[in-house]
XYZ file of C-alpha atoms in Angstrom:
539
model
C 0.000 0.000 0.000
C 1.646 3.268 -0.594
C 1.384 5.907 1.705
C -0.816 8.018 -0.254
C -3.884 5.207 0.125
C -2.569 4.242 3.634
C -3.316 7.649 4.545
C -6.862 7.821 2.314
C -7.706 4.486 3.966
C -7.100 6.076 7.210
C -9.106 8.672 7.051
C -12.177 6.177 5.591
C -11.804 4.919 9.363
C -11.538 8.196 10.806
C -14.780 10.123 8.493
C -16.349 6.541 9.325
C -15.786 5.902 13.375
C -16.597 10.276 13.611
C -20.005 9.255 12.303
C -20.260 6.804 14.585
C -19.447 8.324 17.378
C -22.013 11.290 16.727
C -24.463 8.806 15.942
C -23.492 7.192 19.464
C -23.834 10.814 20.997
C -27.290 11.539 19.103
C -28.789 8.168 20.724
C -28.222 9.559 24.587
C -30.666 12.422 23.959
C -33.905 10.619 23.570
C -32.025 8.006 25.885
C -31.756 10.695 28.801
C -35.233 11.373 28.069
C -36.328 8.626 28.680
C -34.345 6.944 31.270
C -33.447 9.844 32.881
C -29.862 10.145 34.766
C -30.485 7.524 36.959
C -31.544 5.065 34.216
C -28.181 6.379 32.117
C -26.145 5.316 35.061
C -27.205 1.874 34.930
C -27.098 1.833 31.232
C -23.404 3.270 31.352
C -22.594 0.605 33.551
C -23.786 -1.957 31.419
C -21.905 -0.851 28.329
C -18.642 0.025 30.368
C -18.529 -3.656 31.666
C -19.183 -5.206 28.141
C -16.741 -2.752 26.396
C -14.247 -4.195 28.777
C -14.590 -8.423 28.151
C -15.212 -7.289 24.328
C -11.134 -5.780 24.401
C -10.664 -9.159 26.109
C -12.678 -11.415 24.096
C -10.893 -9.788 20.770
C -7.180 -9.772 22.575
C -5.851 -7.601 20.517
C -6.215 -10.344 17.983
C -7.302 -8.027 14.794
C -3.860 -6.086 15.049
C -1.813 -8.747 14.891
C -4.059 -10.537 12.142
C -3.679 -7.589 10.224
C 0.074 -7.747 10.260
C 0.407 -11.234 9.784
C -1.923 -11.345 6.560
C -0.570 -8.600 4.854
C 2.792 -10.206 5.220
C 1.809 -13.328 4.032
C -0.170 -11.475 1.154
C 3.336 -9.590 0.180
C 4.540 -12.845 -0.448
C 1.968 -14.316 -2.199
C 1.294 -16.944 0.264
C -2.249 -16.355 -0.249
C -3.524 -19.815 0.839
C -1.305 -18.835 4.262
C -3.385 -15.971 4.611
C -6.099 -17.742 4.627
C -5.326 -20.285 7.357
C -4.509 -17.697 9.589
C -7.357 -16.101 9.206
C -9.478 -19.348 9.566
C -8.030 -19.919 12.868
C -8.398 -16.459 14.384
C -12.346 -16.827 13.308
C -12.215 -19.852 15.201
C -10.685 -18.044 18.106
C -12.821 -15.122 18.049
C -16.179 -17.347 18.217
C -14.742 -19.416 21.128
C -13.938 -16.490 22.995
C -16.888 -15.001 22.412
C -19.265 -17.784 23.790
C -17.257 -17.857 26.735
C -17.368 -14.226 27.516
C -20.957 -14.130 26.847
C -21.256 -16.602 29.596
C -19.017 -15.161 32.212
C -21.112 -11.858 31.503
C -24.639 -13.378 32.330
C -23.004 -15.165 35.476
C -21.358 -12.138 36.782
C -24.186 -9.895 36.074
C -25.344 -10.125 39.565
C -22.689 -9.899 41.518
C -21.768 -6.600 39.880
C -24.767 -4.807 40.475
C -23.501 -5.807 44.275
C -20.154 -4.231 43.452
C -21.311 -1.225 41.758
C -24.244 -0.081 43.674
C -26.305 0.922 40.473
C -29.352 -0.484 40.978
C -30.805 -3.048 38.039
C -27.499 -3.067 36.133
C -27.951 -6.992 36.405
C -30.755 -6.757 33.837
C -28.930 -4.414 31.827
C -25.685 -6.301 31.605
C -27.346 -9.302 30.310
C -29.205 -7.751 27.848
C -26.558 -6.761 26.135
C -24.053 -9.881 26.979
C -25.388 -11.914 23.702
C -23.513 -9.039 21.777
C -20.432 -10.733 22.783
C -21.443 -13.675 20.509
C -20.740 -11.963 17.300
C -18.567 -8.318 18.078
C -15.077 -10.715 18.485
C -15.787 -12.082 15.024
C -16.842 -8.912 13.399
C -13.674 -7.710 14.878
C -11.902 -10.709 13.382
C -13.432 -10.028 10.149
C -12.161 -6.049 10.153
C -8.706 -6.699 11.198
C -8.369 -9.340 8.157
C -10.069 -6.766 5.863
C -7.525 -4.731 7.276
C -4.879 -6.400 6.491
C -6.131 -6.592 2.835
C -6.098 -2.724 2.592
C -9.717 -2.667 2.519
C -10.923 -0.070 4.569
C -14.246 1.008 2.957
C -16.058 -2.470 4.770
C -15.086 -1.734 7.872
C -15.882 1.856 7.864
C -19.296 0.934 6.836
C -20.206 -1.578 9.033
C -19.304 0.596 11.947
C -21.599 2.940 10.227
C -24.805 0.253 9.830
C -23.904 -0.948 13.400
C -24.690 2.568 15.130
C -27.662 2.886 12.679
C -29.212 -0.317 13.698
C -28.027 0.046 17.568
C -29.559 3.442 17.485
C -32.867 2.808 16.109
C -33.405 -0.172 18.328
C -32.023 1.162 21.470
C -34.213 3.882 21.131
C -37.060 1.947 19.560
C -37.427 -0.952 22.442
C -37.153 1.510 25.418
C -39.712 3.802 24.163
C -41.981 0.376 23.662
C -40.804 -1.409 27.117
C -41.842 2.200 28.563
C -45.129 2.169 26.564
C -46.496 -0.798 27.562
C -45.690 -0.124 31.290
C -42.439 -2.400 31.991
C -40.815 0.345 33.869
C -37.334 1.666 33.645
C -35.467 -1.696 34.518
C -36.635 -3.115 31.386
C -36.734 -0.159 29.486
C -32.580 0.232 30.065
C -32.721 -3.305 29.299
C -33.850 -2.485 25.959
C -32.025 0.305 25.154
C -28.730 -2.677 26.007
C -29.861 -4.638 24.213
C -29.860 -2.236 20.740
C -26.339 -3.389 20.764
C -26.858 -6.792 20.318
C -29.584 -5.454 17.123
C -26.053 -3.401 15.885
C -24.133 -6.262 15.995
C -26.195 -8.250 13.591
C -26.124 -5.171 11.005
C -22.347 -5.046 11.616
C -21.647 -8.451 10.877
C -23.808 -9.129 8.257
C -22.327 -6.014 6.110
C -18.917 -7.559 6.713
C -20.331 -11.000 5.565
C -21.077 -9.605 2.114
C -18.271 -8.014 1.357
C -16.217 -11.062 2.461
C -18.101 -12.888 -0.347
C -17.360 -9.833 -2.971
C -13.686 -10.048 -1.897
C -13.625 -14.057 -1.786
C -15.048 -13.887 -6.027
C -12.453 -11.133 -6.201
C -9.591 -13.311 -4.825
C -10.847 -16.206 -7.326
C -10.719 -13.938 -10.694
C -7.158 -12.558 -9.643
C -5.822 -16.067 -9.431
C -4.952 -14.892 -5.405
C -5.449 -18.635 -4.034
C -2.803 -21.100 -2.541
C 1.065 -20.085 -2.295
C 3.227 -18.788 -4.861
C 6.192 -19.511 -1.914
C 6.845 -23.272 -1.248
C 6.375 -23.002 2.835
C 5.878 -25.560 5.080
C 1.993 -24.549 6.104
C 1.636 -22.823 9.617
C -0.099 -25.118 12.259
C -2.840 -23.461 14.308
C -0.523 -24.215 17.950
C 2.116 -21.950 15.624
C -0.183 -19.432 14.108
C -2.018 -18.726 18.175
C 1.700 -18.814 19.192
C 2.250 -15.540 16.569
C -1.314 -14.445 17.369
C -1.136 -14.156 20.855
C 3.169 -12.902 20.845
C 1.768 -9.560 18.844
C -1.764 -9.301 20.842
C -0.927 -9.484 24.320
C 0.472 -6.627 24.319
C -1.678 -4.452 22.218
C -4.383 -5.444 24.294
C -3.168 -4.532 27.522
C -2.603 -0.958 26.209
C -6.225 -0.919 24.648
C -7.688 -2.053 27.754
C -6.105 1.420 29.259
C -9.413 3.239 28.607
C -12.298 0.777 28.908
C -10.545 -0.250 31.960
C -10.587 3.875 33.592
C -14.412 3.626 32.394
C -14.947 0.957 34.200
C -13.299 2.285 37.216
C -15.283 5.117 37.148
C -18.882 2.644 36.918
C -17.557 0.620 39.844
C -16.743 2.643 42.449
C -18.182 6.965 41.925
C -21.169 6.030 43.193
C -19.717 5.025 46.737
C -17.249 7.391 46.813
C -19.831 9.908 46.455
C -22.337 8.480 49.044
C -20.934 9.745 51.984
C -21.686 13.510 51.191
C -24.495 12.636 48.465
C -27.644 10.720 48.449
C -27.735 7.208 46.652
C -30.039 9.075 44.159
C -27.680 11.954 43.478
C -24.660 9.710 43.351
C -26.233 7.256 40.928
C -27.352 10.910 38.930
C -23.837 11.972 39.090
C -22.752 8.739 37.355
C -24.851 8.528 34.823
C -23.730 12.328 33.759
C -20.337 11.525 33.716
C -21.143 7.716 31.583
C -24.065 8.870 29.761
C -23.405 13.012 28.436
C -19.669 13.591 29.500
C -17.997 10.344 28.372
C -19.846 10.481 25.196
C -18.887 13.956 24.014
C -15.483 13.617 25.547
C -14.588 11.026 23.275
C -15.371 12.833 19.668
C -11.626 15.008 19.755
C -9.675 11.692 19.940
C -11.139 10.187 17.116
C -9.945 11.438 14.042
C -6.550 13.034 16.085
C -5.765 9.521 16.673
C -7.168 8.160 13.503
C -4.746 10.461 11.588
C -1.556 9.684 13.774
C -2.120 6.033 13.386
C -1.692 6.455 9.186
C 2.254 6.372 9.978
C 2.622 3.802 12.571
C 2.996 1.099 10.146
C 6.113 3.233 8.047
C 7.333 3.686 11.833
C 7.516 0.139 11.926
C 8.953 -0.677 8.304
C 11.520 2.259 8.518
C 12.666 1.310 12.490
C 13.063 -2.538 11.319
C 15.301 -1.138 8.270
C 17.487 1.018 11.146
C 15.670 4.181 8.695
C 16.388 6.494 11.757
C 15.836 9.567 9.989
C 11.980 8.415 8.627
C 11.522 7.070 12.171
C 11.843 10.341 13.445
C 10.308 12.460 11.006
C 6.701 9.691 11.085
C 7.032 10.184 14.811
C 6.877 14.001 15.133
C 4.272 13.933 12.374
C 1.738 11.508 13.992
C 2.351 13.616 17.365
C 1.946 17.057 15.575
C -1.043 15.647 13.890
C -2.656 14.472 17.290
C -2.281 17.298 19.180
C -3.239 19.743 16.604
C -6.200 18.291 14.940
C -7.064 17.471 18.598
C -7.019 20.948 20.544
C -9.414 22.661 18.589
C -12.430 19.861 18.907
C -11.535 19.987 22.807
C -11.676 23.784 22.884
C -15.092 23.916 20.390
C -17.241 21.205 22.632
C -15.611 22.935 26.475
C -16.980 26.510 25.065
C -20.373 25.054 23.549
C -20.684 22.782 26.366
C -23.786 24.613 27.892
C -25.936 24.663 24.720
C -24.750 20.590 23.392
C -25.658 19.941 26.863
C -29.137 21.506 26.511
C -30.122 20.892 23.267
C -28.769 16.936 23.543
C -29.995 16.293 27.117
C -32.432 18.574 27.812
C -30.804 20.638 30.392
C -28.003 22.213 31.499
C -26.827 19.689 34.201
C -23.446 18.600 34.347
C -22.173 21.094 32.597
C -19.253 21.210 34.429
C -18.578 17.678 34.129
C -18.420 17.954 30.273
C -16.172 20.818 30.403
C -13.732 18.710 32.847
C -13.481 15.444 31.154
C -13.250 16.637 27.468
C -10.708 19.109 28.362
C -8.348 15.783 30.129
C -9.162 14.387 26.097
C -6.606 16.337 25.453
C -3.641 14.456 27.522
C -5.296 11.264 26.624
C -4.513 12.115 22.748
C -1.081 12.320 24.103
C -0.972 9.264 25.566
C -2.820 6.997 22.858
C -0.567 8.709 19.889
C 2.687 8.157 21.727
C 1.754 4.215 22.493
C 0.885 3.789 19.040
C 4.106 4.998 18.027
C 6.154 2.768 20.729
C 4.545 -0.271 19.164
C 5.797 0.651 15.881
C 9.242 0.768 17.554
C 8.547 -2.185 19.202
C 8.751 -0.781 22.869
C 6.014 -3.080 24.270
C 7.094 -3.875 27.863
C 7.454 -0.465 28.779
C 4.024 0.767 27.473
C 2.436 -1.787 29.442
C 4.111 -0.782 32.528
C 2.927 2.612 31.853
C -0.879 1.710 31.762
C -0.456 -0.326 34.863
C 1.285 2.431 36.899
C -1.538 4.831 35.181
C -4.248 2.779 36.608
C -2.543 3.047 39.997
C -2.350 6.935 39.685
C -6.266 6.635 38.639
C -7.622 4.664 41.367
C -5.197 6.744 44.179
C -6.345 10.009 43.247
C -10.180 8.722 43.033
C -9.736 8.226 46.684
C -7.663 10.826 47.649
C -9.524 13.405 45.676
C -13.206 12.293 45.276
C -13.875 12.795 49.228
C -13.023 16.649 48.794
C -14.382 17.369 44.996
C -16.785 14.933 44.416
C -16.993 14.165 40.732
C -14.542 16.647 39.907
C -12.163 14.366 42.080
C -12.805 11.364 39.807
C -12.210 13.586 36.731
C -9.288 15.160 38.276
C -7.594 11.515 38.653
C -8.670 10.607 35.232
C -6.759 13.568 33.908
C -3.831 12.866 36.036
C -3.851 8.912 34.856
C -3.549 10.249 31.262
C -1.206 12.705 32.065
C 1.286 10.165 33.672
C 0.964 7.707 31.154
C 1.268 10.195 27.949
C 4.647 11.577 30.271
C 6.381 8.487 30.512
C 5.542 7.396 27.373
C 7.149 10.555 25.994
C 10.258 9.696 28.067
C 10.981 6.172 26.809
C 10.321 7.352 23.108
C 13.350 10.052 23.364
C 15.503 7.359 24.274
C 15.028 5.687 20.826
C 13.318 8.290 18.572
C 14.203 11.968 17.845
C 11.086 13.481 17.555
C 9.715 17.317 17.572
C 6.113 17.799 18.054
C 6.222 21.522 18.376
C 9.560 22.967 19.169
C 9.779 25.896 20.871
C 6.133 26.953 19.182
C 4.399 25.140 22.785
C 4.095 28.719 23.415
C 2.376 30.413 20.823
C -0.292 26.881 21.270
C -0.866 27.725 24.536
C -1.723 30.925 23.794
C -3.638 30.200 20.899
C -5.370 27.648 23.099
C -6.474 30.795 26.147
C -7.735 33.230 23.817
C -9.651 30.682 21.664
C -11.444 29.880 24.093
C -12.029 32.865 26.279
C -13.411 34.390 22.848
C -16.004 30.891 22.974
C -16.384 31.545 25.952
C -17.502 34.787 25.926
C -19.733 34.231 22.640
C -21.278 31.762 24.116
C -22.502 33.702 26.890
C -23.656 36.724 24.392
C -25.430 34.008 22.365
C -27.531 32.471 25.634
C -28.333 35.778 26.712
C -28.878 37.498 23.558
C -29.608 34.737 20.601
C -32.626 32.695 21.320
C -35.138 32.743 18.612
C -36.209 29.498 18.303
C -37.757 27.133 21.123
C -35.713 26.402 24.176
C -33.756 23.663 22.725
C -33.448 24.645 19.400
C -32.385 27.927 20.212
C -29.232 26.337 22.679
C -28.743 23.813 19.174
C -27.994 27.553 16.845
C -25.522 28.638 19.697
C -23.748 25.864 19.998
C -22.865 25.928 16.220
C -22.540 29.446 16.067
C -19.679 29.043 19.369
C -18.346 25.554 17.738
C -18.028 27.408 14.331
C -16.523 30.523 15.532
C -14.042 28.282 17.975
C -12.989 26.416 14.688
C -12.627 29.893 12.929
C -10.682 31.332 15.482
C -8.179 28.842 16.153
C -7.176 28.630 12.310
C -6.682 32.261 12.407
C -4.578 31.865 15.370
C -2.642 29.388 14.275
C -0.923 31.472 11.173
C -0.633 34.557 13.579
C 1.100 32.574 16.424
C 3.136 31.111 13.442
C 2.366 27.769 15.173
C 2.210 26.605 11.602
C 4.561 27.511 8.781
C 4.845 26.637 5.180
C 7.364 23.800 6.419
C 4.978 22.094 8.613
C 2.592 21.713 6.225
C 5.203 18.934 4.758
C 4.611 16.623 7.620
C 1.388 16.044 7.186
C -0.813 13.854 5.057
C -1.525 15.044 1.736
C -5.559 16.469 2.455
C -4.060 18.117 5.257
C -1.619 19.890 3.253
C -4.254 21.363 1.128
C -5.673 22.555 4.338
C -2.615 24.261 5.408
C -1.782 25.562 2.072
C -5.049 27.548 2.580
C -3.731 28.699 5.879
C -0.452 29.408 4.645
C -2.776 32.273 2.190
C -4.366 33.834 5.141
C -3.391 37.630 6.117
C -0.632 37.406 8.401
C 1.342 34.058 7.501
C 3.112 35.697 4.448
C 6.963 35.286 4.969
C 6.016 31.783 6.634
């Protein structure tokens, strides 16, 4: 794959797991309506718990099926390919059955741990997801590895479409006909089970338009004599590339679930159960949600050089080594800031027009602003693995977990939520340090130079001017009902935000005409534009 279509495939992903995640944000507002925060809290648990035993159940297994097929695809050991493959979906439906298990039997004892009341119901509404999610992610990572990105993009697509539309659709009903809200949380759980299905059936056709693809090109059996992998040697490979890939990815589903197991008796001893459980199900069902839009395509676009990181490091390429790095952390960090700084100044009016109200405000603010570090971190791991500095990255999300629970119990008694946000932020800004650390030992990267400046003030006065539109625009602009009105100002401060910080950028010469060669070609045009702009002549 040249870089060119590595970098168009990789922003497929990143246009396609955006939508996604929007569509994932859109379903919480009639969600929150009709569960209300307590309901959300329970719900949130549910999904943080399966999240977690899905990153298990999958084991990191799509990475390393990835590499290994388009290795064996290189070579034209096509019919090797295949085999691997084979076994990995054999894998992925074995783990799958068992995790579904473990999550019906555990559901119970849980709820115990947790303190949310029904999350039993909840969890096991959602557990048969587990069947299928390992294969589909089977199924991607082998696509994947074929350098075809469009199927995977679009499943991810059909599976928030479907989850959406039944998670919405079954707790409205369960409501309707008088269930309550246990079984109307239930419902909205088990919408991911109804995505699933989409998901996997999109990836089953296109595995058959690939498999009559494979057949006209001849692609079958091995152009290499080999001696044919057995399935104890292929796991062996498997598992060697995905243990440690999966202890990093568990990093975040893990905090999550942190956060779901113990806020609400943290909180308990200066809050009611009832405003505990409502602080919970902020923080899992608005906060976490919006917080997690910024990392997407910063992360999405960083990744698109991990694999050259990887070629150039194993052909001692020091120079393209460094110069990936520094572009897949300047990437990150600046396609990242200015989503954090648009959703923290337009967090009032998302928060109304999604949810209703303007509760947790606050909340949203906090976490999506500790997005940020966690950028950091996840685009600095990424590029350790491609320099194949795996021991130390997993001793950096074990000492970050550490740091998170600590400060959750040092902090939470004083500042409440805030407390569990503040330790959040710390975890991620640990981890993302010591990352940084190790990687100067073996790579000699830049991100920004001696320009950290000029961000940092690029990042205050962007968003004191959101800030300050945004209270102009709920005072002044509010022509429409009360949460239509709130849905205008928030793209009138997101849009301005977004203006703002371009501008800024070319007056702060944070970016020159030579940074715009480190980055992927559509970003270049982007900059190019900038480059035009009054005030970045002599750049």
């Amino acid at each position: 794959m040249s870089k060119d279509s590595l970098v168009k495939g990789t922003i497929i992903l990143a246009l396609a797991a955006l939508i996604a995640r929007v569509l994932g944000a859109v379903q919480r507002i009639p969600l929150v309506h009709l569960l209300d925060d307590s309901g959300m809290a329970t719900f949130s648990n549910a999904f943080n718990i399966y999240m977690m035993l899905l990153v298990l159940a999958t084991a990191g297994i799509p990475s390393a099926l990835s590499k290994l097929v388009s290795e064996r695809n290189a070579l034209g050991q096509y019919g090797e390919a295949q085999r691997i493959y084979q076994a990995a979906v054999k894998f992925a439906l074995a783990a799958g059955a068992v995790m579904t298990v473990l999550m019906l039997l555990a559901a119970p004892y849980y709820e115990k741990i947790s303190g949310v009341p029904n999350a039993s119901l909840a969890i096991r509404a959602i557990a048969p997801a587990l069947l299928l999610f390992p294969l589909i992610a089977i199924m991607r990572g082998y696509f994947q590895g074929r350098q075809r990105m469009a199927p995977n993009g679009l499943s991810q697509i059909i599976e928030q479409i479907v989850r959406l539309v039944a998670a919405i659709g079954l707790a409205y009903l369960l409501l309707a006909i008088g269930w309550g809200q246990a079984w109307a949380v239930a419902g909205a759980s088990f919408g991911g089970v109804a995505g699933s299905i989409g998901a996997v059936l999109v990836m089953l056709y296109y595995a058959v338009l690939l498999k009559r693809e494979d057949r006209r090109n001849g692609q079958v059996g091995n152009k290499t004599v080999t001696a044919p992998m057995s399935h104890r040697d292929i796991y062996a490979r498997l598992f060697k590339l995905s243990v440690p890939i999966v202890l990093f990815s568990m990093a975040v589903p893990l905090i999550n679930a942190i956060d779901t197991t113990i806020t609400v008796g943290l909180l308990q001893p200066d809050l009611s159960h009832e405003a505990a459980v409502n602080a919970l199900g902020i923080l899992g069902g608005r906060a976490q949600s919006l917080a997690g839009i910024p990392i997407i395509l910063a992360i999405a676009l960083s990744q698109s050089a991990v694999p050259v990181i990887s070629s150039a490091f194993a052909k001692k390429d020091h120079a393209l080594v460094n110069s990936q790095a520094s572009k897949a952390l300047y990437i990150s960090v600046l396609s990242g800031l200015p989503l954090v700084l648009a959703i923290c100044a337009a967090a009032r009016p998302i928060n109304i027009f999604m949810f209703g109200n303007a509760d947790g405000t606050g909340i949203i603010v906090l976490l999506t602003a500790s997005a940020m570090f966690q950028i950091v971190m996840q685009t600095s791991g990424a590029v350790l693995m491609g320099i194949g500095q795996m021991r130390p990255l997993i001793v950096h999300v074990c000492i970050g977990l550490v740091v998170k629970l600590a400060c959750s119990y040092l902090l939470a008694p004083t500042f409440g939520i805030y407390g569990i946000i503040a330790s959040t932020a710390l975890c991620f800004i640990v981890m993302a340090q010591l990352n940084l650390v190790i990687l100067r030992r073996h790579v000699d990267y830049t991100i920004l130079g001696k320009k950290w400046f000029g961000l940092a003030v690029t990042a205050v006065l962007v968003y004191a001017a959101g800030f300050g539109l945004e209270w102009l625009t709920h005072r002044y602009v509010q022509p429409f009902g009360y949460r239509w009105s709130h849905m205008l100002d928030a793209i009138i401060v997101g849009g301005a935000v977004m203006a703002v910080y371009v501008a800024l950028l070319a007056l702060t010469k944070v970016v020159t005409a030579e940074d715009a060669a480190r980055l992927p070609a559509p970003v270049q045009k982007i900059m190019r534009r900038l480059k035009r702009k009054p005030g970045t002549a002599g750049n």
